Tab-separated table of C-alpha atoms and ligand atoms in Angstrom:
chain	number	residue	atom	x	y	z
A	110	MET	CA	9.184	-16.456	14.154
A	111	LEU	CA	6.464	-18.469	12.431
A	112	ALA	CA	4.410	-17.572	9.503
A	113	PHE	CA	1.390	-19.334	7.946
A	114	VAL	CA	1.096	-18.756	4.161
A	115	THR	CA	-2.101	-19.736	2.482
A	116	GLY	CA	-1.763	-20.104	-1.263
A	117	ALA	CA	1.909	-21.097	-0.692
A	118	ALA	CA	2.128	-23.026	-4.017
A	119	GLY	CA	0.956	-20.104	-6.070
A	120	PHE	CA	2.801	-17.332	-7.835
A	121	LEU	CA	3.068	-14.866	-4.941
A	122	GLY	CA	2.644	-17.250	-2.131
A	123	SER	CA	5.729	-19.283	-3.182
A	124	HIS	CA	7.832	-16.044	-3.499
A	125	LEU	CA	6.574	-14.819	-0.180
A	126	SER	CA	7.473	-18.197	1.437
A	127	ASP	CA	10.934	-18.091	-0.005
A	128	ARG	CA	11.551	-14.552	1.119
A	129	LEU	CA	10.447	-15.368	4.702
A	130	LEU	CA	12.597	-18.437	4.822
A	131	ARG	CA	15.632	-16.343	3.552
A	132	ASP	CA	14.890	-13.885	6.346
A	133	GLY	CA	14.995	-16.652	9.008
A	134	TRP	CA	11.342	-17.344	9.574
A	135	SER	CA	9.728	-20.723	9.894
A	136	VAL	CA	6.911	-21.122	7.371
A	137	VAL	CA	3.889	-23.400	7.311
A	138	GLY	CA	2.620	-23.264	3.689
A	139	VAL	CA	-0.891	-24.434	2.807
A	140	ASP	CA	-2.481	-25.045	-0.585
A	141	ASN	CA	-4.974	-27.202	-2.374
A	142	PHE	CA	-3.294	-26.798	-5.852
A	143	ALA	CA	-6.446	-25.332	-7.257
A	144	THR	CA	-4.223	-22.992	-9.384
A	145	GLY	CA	-0.939	-23.563	-7.684
A	146	ASP	CA	2.080	-25.733	-8.879
A	147	PRO	CA	4.300	-28.004	-6.637
A	148	ARG	CA	7.298	-26.939	-8.763
A	149	ASN	CA	6.843	-23.366	-7.188
A	150	LEU	CA	7.786	-25.000	-3.790
A	151	ARG	CA	11.142	-26.471	-4.949
A	152	GLU	CA	13.222	-23.612	-3.086
A	153	ALA	CA	10.987	-23.622	0.077
A	154	ASN	CA	11.218	-27.458	0.277
A	155	GLU	CA	14.889	-27.310	0.601
A	156	SER	CA	14.523	-25.584	3.895
A	157	ASP	CA	13.923	-27.638	7.126
A	158	ARG	CA	11.969	-24.562	8.444
A	159	PHE	CA	9.284	-25.124	5.744
A	160	THR	CA	6.307	-27.311	6.309
A	161	PHE	CA	3.697	-27.985	3.635
A	162	VAL	CA	0.175	-28.971	4.230
A	163	GLU	CA	-2.251	-29.825	1.294
A	164	ALA	CA	-5.599	-28.535	2.374
A	165	ASP	CA	-8.546	-26.366	1.365
A	166	VAL	CA	-8.649	-23.339	3.532
A	167	SER	CA	-12.343	-22.731	2.725
A	168	GLU	CA	-12.924	-25.815	4.933
A	169	PRO	CA	-12.570	-25.384	8.749
A	170	TRP	CA	-8.916	-25.023	9.706
A	171	THR	CA	-9.290	-27.372	12.624
A	172	GLY	CA	-9.055	-30.246	10.031
A	173	TRP	CA	-5.526	-29.508	8.784
A	174	THR	CA	-3.953	-27.489	11.637
A	175	THR	CA	-4.205	-30.511	13.913
A	176	ARG	CA	-1.855	-32.371	11.537
A	177	LEU	CA	0.833	-29.918	12.801
A	178	ASP	CA	3.020	-30.204	15.792
A	179	SER	CA	1.621	-28.107	18.700
A	180	ALA	CA	4.572	-25.583	18.304
A	181	GLN	CA	3.610	-25.145	14.708
A	182	ARG	CA	0.043	-24.199	15.663
A	183	VAL	CA	0.709	-20.747	17.063
A	184	PRO	CA	2.076	-18.499	14.254
A	185	ASP	CA	3.146	-14.949	14.718
A	186	VAL	CA	1.568	-13.886	11.475
A	187	VAL	CA	-0.998	-15.464	9.093
A	188	LEU	CA	-0.772	-14.288	5.462
A	189	HIS	CA	-3.948	-15.129	3.563
A	190	LEU	CA	-3.132	-15.259	-0.159
A	191	ALA	CA	-5.171	-18.250	-1.256
A	192	SER	CA	-7.518	-17.425	-4.100
A	193	PRO	CA	-7.518	-17.863	-7.842
A	194	ALA	CA	-6.173	-14.559	-9.215
A	195	SER	CA	-6.389	-14.512	-13.001
A	196	PRO	CA	-9.674	-14.018	-14.782
A	197	VAL	CA	-9.215	-17.390	-16.707
A	198	HIS	CA	-8.993	-19.243	-13.304
A	199	TYR	CA	-11.565	-17.249	-11.235
A	200	GLU	CA	-14.183	-17.492	-13.955
A	201	ARG	CA	-13.552	-21.290	-14.081
A	202	LEU	CA	-13.478	-21.548	-10.330
A	203	ALA	CA	-16.076	-18.892	-9.584
A	204	LEU	CA	-17.825	-20.482	-6.592
A	205	GLU	CA	-14.516	-21.664	-5.176
A	206	THR	CA	-13.145	-18.117	-5.440
A	207	LEU	CA	-16.260	-16.807	-3.556
A	208	ALA	CA	-15.632	-19.454	-0.947
A	209	VAL	CA	-11.847	-18.860	-0.285
A	210	ASN	CA	-12.263	-15.081	-0.042
A	211	GLY	CA	-15.452	-15.536	2.136
A	212	LEU	CA	-15.247	-18.721	4.213
A	213	GLY	CA	-11.453	-18.908	3.854
A	214	THR	CA	-11.050	-15.404	5.115
A	215	MET	CA	-13.433	-16.011	8.066
A	216	HIS	CA	-11.388	-19.102	9.022
A	217	ALA	CA	-8.088	-17.187	8.662
A	218	VAL	CA	-9.572	-14.491	11.037
A	219	THR	CA	-10.795	-17.031	13.605
A	220	PHE	CA	-7.427	-18.815	13.517
A	221	ALA	CA	-5.371	-15.546	13.812
A	222	HIS	CA	-7.563	-14.376	16.696
A	223	GLU	CA	-7.300	-17.629	18.678
A	224	ALA	CA	-3.506	-17.759	18.046
A	225	GLY	CA	-2.999	-14.044	18.912
A	226	ALA	CA	-1.302	-13.671	15.458
A	227	LYS	CA	-1.230	-10.755	13.127
A	228	LEU	CA	-3.206	-11.307	9.802
A	229	LEU	CA	-2.485	-10.048	6.442
A	230	TYR	CA	-5.249	-10.300	3.811
A	231	ALA	CA	-4.358	-10.208	0.114
A	232	SER	CA	-6.809	-8.039	-1.521
A	233	THR	CA	-6.619	-6.526	-5.054
A	234	SER	CA	-6.802	-3.393	-7.139
A	235	GLU	CA	-10.001	-5.094	-8.516
A	236	SER	CA	-11.734	-3.848	-5.371
A	237	TYR	CA	-11.791	-0.598	-7.211
A	238	GLY	CA	-13.521	-2.169	-10.162
A	239	ASP	CA	-13.477	-0.036	-13.237
A	240	PRO	CA	-12.286	3.132	-11.422
A	241	LEU	CA	-13.705	6.581	-12.020
A	242	GLU	CA	-10.843	8.121	-10.063
A	243	HIS	CA	-7.099	8.052	-11.121
A	244	PRO	CA	-4.702	7.124	-9.691
A	245	GLN	CA	-6.608	4.962	-7.097
A	246	ARG	CA	-6.109	6.043	-3.478
A	247	GLU	CA	-7.158	3.777	-0.617
A	248	THR	CA	-9.918	6.158	0.165
A	249	TYR	CA	-11.658	5.433	-3.098
A	250	TRP	CA	-14.768	3.153	-2.771
A	251	GLY	CA	-14.568	1.739	-6.294
A	252	ASN	CA	-16.874	1.178	-9.271
A	253	VAL	CA	-17.739	-2.545	-9.278
A	254	ASN	CA	-20.450	-4.445	-11.131
A	255	PRO	CA	-21.848	-6.789	-8.403
A	256	ILE	CA	-23.362	-9.180	-10.903
A	257	GLY	CA	-20.827	-9.146	-13.711
A	258	ILE	CA	-18.549	-11.936	-14.882
A	259	ARG	CA	-15.680	-10.595	-12.483
A	260	SER	CA	-17.922	-10.161	-9.491
A	261	CYS	CA	-16.943	-13.569	-7.989
A	262	TYR	CA	-13.524	-12.172	-7.615
A	263	ASP	CA	-14.114	-8.439	-7.010
A	264	GLU	CA	-16.980	-8.727	-4.675
A	265	SER	CA	-15.595	-11.739	-2.703
A	266	LYS	CA	-12.291	-9.612	-2.149
A	267	ARG	CA	-14.461	-6.690	-1.018
A	268	PHE	CA	-16.311	-8.999	1.337
A	269	GLY	CA	-12.994	-10.325	2.646
A	270	GLU	CA	-11.953	-6.648	3.251
A	271	ALA	CA	-15.215	-5.964	5.035
A	272	TYR	CA	-14.889	-9.088	7.223
A	273	VAL	CA	-11.303	-8.324	8.058
A	274	THR	CA	-11.918	-4.738	8.928
A	275	THR	CA	-15.029	-5.601	11.019
A	276	ALA	CA	-12.980	-8.175	12.984
A	277	VAL	CA	-10.407	-5.452	13.624
A	278	ARG	CA	-13.232	-3.380	15.169
A	279	LYS	CA	-15.227	-6.197	16.821
A	280	LEU	CA	-12.477	-8.639	17.950
A	281	GLY	CA	-9.612	-6.279	18.243
A	282	ILE	CA	-7.307	-8.411	15.946
A	283	ASP	CA	-4.204	-6.876	14.381
A	284	ALA	CA	-5.004	-7.281	10.673
A	285	ARG	CA	-3.762	-5.434	7.630
A	286	ILE	CA	-5.080	-5.381	4.108
A	287	VAL	CA	-2.832	-5.142	1.006
A	288	ARG	CA	-4.481	-4.103	-2.240
A	289	ILE	CA	-2.195	-5.720	-4.832
A	290	PHE	CA	-1.951	-4.224	-8.235
A	291	ASN	CA	-0.823	-6.179	-11.333
A	292	THR	CA	2.306	-8.184	-10.343
A	293	TYR	CA	4.428	-10.244	-12.650
A	294	GLY	CA	7.618	-12.313	-12.643
A	295	PRO	CA	8.872	-15.798	-12.723
A	296	ARG	CA	6.437	-18.631	-11.791
A	297	MET	CA	3.521	-17.012	-13.463
A	298	GLN	CA	1.681	-19.605	-15.519
A	299	ALA	CA	1.884	-19.587	-19.262
A	300	GLY	CA	-1.799	-20.122	-19.909
A	301	ASP	CA	-3.412	-18.088	-17.204
A	302	GLY	CA	-4.633	-15.317	-19.483
A	303	ARG	CA	-2.688	-12.440	-17.775
A	304	VAL	CA	-1.004	-10.110	-20.310
A	305	ILE	CA	2.588	-10.540	-19.374
A	306	PRO	CA	2.775	-14.304	-19.601
A	307	ASN	CA	0.724	-14.244	-22.729
A	308	PHE	CA	3.056	-11.795	-24.398
A	309	CYS	CA	6.179	-13.601	-23.115
A	310	VAL	CA	5.151	-16.983	-24.326
A	311	SER	CA	3.779	-15.684	-27.698
A	312	ALA	CA	6.846	-13.642	-28.305
A	313	LEU	CA	9.287	-16.488	-27.503
A	314	ARG	CA	7.248	-18.755	-29.910
A	315	GLY	CA	7.451	-16.162	-32.573
A	316	GLU	CA	3.608	-15.888	-32.620
A	317	ALA	CA	1.460	-12.754	-32.769
A	318	LEU	CA	0.791	-11.030	-29.403
A	319	THR	CA	-3.001	-10.860	-28.634
A	320	VAL	CA	-4.085	-7.274	-28.026
A	321	TYR	CA	-7.573	-6.790	-26.644
A	322	GLY	CA	-9.322	-3.629	-27.625
A	323	ASP	CA	-7.243	-0.990	-29.313
A	324	GLY	CA	-4.304	-1.510	-26.869
A	325	SER	CA	-4.664	1.861	-25.420
A	326	GLN	CA	-5.905	0.721	-22.115
A	327	THR	CA	-3.197	1.186	-19.542
A	328	ARG	CA	-1.823	-1.035	-16.711
A	329	SER	CA	0.823	-0.584	-14.147
A	330	PHE	CA	3.068	-3.616	-13.559
A	331	CYS	CA	4.928	-4.394	-10.381
A	332	TYR	CA	7.936	-6.813	-10.264
A	333	VAL	CA	7.291	-9.698	-7.826
A	334	ASP	CA	10.323	-9.028	-5.602
A	335	ASP	CA	9.131	-5.435	-5.034
A	336	LEU	CA	5.615	-6.602	-4.224
A	337	ILE	CA	6.864	-9.189	-1.811
A	338	ASP	CA	9.021	-6.623	-0.082
A	339	GLY	CA	5.954	-4.348	0.324
A	340	ILE	CA	3.897	-7.305	1.759
A	341	VAL	CA	6.507	-8.277	4.291
A	342	ARG	CA	6.744	-4.684	5.539
A	343	LEU	CA	2.985	-4.211	5.913
A	344	ALA	CA	2.590	-7.645	7.593
A	345	THR	CA	5.450	-7.144	10.114
A	346	ARG	CA	5.785	-3.534	11.093
A	347	PRO	CA	4.253	-2.633	14.430
A	348	GLY	CA	1.380	-0.165	14.667
A	349	LEU	CA	-0.320	-0.931	11.287
A	350	GLY	CA	-3.308	-2.860	12.568
A	351	GLY	CA	-6.430	-1.944	10.564
A	352	ARG	CA	-4.493	-0.316	7.679
A	353	VAL	CA	-5.380	-0.804	4.102
A	354	VAL	CA	-2.476	-0.133	1.821
A	355	ASN	CA	-2.006	-0.195	-2.046
A	356	VAL	CA	1.067	-1.959	-3.161
A	357	GLY	CA	1.968	-1.774	-6.755
A	358	ASN	CA	4.031	0.103	-9.317
A	359	PRO	CA	2.640	3.485	-10.478
A	360	ASP	CA	4.458	3.521	-13.808
A	361	GLU	CA	1.767	3.270	-16.410
A	362	TYR	CA	2.120	1.607	-19.821
A	363	THR	CA	-0.471	1.055	-22.584
A	364	ILE	CA	-0.903	-2.558	-23.589
A	365	ARG	CA	0.463	-1.728	-26.941
A	366	GLN	CA	3.660	-0.212	-25.498
A	367	LEU	CA	4.047	-3.438	-23.416
A	368	ALA	CA	3.769	-5.545	-26.549
A	369	GLU	CA	6.484	-3.397	-28.143
A	370	ILE	CA	8.862	-3.712	-25.159
A	371	THR	CA	8.267	-7.518	-24.837
A	372	ALA	CA	8.918	-8.133	-28.535
A	373	ARG	CA	12.071	-6.044	-28.466
A	374	LEU	CA	13.509	-7.827	-25.329
A	375	ALA	CA	12.686	-11.259	-26.914
A	376	GLY	CA	14.505	-10.178	-30.038
A	377	VAL	CA	11.488	-10.707	-32.324
A	378	PRO	CA	9.562	-8.425	-34.648
A	379	LEU	CA	6.212	-7.230	-33.224
A	380	HIS	CA	3.119	-8.889	-34.723
A	381	THR	CA	-0.159	-8.293	-32.961
A	382	GLU	CA	-3.642	-9.904	-33.289
A	383	ASP	CA	-6.375	-7.614	-32.250
A	384	ARG	CA	-9.501	-9.035	-30.373
A	385	PRO	CA	-12.586	-7.222	-28.723
A	386	LEU	CA	-12.125	-6.026	-25.178
A	387	PRO	CA	-13.770	-8.498	-22.688
A	388	PRO	CA	-16.746	-7.231	-20.556
A	389	ASP	CA	-15.919	-5.238	-17.363
A	390	ASP	CA	-12.240	-4.996	-18.425
A	391	PRO	CA	-10.911	-1.749	-16.705
A	392	THR	CA	-9.602	0.770	-19.127
A	393	ARG	CA	-7.147	2.346	-16.621
A	394	ARG	CA	-5.717	1.273	-13.382
A	395	ARG	CA	-2.785	2.793	-11.506
A	396	PRO	CA	-1.946	2.862	-7.726
A	397	ASP	CA	-1.392	5.862	-5.688
A	398	ILE	CA	1.355	4.587	-3.343
A	399	ALA	CA	1.819	7.686	-1.115
A	400	LEU	CA	0.513	5.674	1.905
A	401	ALA	CA	3.028	2.767	1.249
A	402	ARG	CA	5.815	5.316	0.949
A	403	GLU	CA	4.766	6.955	4.209
A	404	LEU	CA	3.951	3.837	6.272
A	405	LEU	CA	6.290	1.349	4.862
A	406	ASP	CA	9.221	3.353	3.480
A	407	TRP	CA	8.451	1.317	0.359
A	408	GLN	CA	8.554	2.069	-3.290
A	409	PRO	CA	9.245	-0.212	-6.329
A	410	ALA	CA	12.865	-0.516	-7.364
A	411	VAL	CA	12.730	-2.875	-10.327
A	412	PRO	CA	12.151	-1.170	-13.728
A	413	LEU	CA	9.840	-2.895	-16.167
A	414	GLU	CA	12.557	-3.775	-18.705
A	415	ILE	CA	14.679	-5.485	-16.122
A	416	GLY	CA	11.702	-7.395	-14.593
A	417	LEU	CA	10.417	-8.341	-18.020
A	418	ALA	CA	13.863	-9.638	-19.065
A	419	ARG	CA	13.895	-11.851	-15.999
A	420	THR	CA	10.439	-13.057	-16.781
A	421	LEU	CA	11.368	-13.934	-20.428
A	422	ASP	CA	14.326	-15.856	-19.020
A	423	PHE	CA	11.966	-17.855	-16.844
A	424	PHE	CA	9.684	-18.682	-19.726
A	425	ARG	CA	12.685	-19.580	-21.867
A	426	LEU	CA	13.786	-22.115	-19.350
A	427	THR	CA	10.367	-23.630	-18.642
A	428	ARG	CA	8.918	-23.733	-22.249
B	674	NAD	N1	-0.633	-11.640	-9.034
B	674	NAD	C1	-1.309	-10.451	-9.104
B	674	NAD	O1	-0.992	-9.567	-9.951
B	674	NAD	C2	-2.354	-10.209	-8.001
B	674	NAD	C3	-3.051	-9.024	-8.071
B	674	NAD	C4	-3.979	-8.747	-7.114
B	674	NAD	C5	-4.305	-9.519	-6.078
B	674	NAD	N2	-3.596	-10.761	-6.070
B	674	NAD	C6	-3.916	-11.752	-4.901
B	674	NAD	O2	-2.793	-12.321	-4.441
B	674	NAD	C7	-3.061	-13.667	-4.054
B	674	NAD	C8	-2.145	-14.619	-4.793
B	674	NAD	O3	-2.286	-14.453	-6.152
B	674	NAD	P1	-1.295	-15.313	-7.198
B	674	NAD	O4	-1.048	-14.353	-8.394
B	674	NAD	O5	-0.090	-15.871	-6.464
B	674	NAD	O6	-2.261	-16.425	-7.678
B	674	NAD	P2	-2.130	-17.975	-7.813
B	674	NAD	O7	-3.257	-18.615	-8.424
B	674	NAD	O8	-0.720	-18.250	-8.478
B	674	NAD	O9	-1.970	-18.507	-6.284
B	674	NAD	C9	-3.084	-18.654	-5.503
B	674	NAD	C10	-2.822	-19.992	-4.659
B	674	NAD	O10	-3.951	-20.178	-3.844
B	674	NAD	C11	-4.212	-21.574	-3.893
B	674	NAD	N3	-5.660	-21.743	-3.492
B	674	NAD	C12	-6.744	-21.327	-4.107
B	674	NAD	N4	-7.853	-21.621	-3.423
B	674	NAD	C13	-7.430	-22.347	-2.415
B	674	NAD	C14	-8.131	-22.979	-1.294
B	674	NAD	N5	-9.455	-22.917	-1.194
B	674	NAD	N6	-7.341	-23.615	-0.285
B	674	NAD	C15	-5.966	-23.641	-0.420
B	674	NAD	N7	-5.341	-22.993	-1.379
B	674	NAD	C16	-6.064	-22.428	-2.328
B	674	NAD	C17	-3.974	-22.016	-5.318
B	674	NAD	O11	-3.810	-23.341	-5.460
B	674	NAD	C18	-2.791	-21.176	-5.640
B	674	NAD	O12	-1.563	-21.989	-5.392
B	674	NAD	C19	-4.541	-14.000	-4.396
B	674	NAD	O13	-5.347	-13.746	-3.193
B	674	NAD	C20	-4.780	-12.840	-5.364
B	674	NAD	O14	-6.152	-12.371	-5.433
B	674	NAD	C21	-2.636	-11.175	-6.991
């Protein structure tokens, strides 16, 4: 079985590639290192079933796919994860983010259609924007500011969803959409602005943890191994064409609780520095995972304290 993984040098794409290789798949990983890191590919590169191509998937895929052997050009599944994912990166790469979720998704659809492959599109809980419904079910349409600072990400993911769903209807492709909620774990980047790496790095340096707003806003955090397991199930199970499924951990924590747990696990006293809440920052977000339980027999298995301890270990080693 052959899988194409776009965004393979990223946090999730690299874990996904490793998992597929461990399961016996051959994997073609593609990335332009816009936000990825070659070090994330160390484990994958040890496998002779892994092929890496450096390319921009917003450009036509005929350019880079012709560099592959003919047998490698016909995957069973295309997993389109390429996209900046943290606010720091997608605000810096705003036009590129719109391109990769727009043009990149269109190319992924064309390629999967021509190859007769399944397609999995990595969408996000940010499709729900600042939600007015809690927890968020897949049927909720969202509350998104189309011209706000986050719109390059939120709206391009929503366009990607619309394009993939329309291609299911018009072209008959077998495509699935995963709405990923906050995921954390080893290989996140220290400076990418997401709360868990921020807290881990600050705690390990003995610095104050930066809390935006009053810290009462909640998030749910899914450990990376759980998320990847949900993605693999959604991408490979038969009969799920056209389905849109939330994958995330519904356990809700306030940012202040997260700060307390991180400091405790790092073995340091808690010091926080309070800053104003950025614009369009959602105050609550939590997945309803009833559909994932029903369709995928999936639910998260790694508790926050275990996942955070593993993530702290990663940052201890890479500091
Ligand atoms: N990590 C999360 O909590 C989370 C939550 C919701 C959705 N997602 C989605 O999951 C996917 C992966 O996120 P991540 O956290 O691994 O982010 P990441 O930034 O670590 O990985 C994204 C990868 O895509 C690559 N990339 C970006 N544009 C590209 C292009 N035009 N051509 C080729 N490669 C390109 C980057 O270089 C990077 O390696 C993204 O689509 C993101 O929107 C992630």
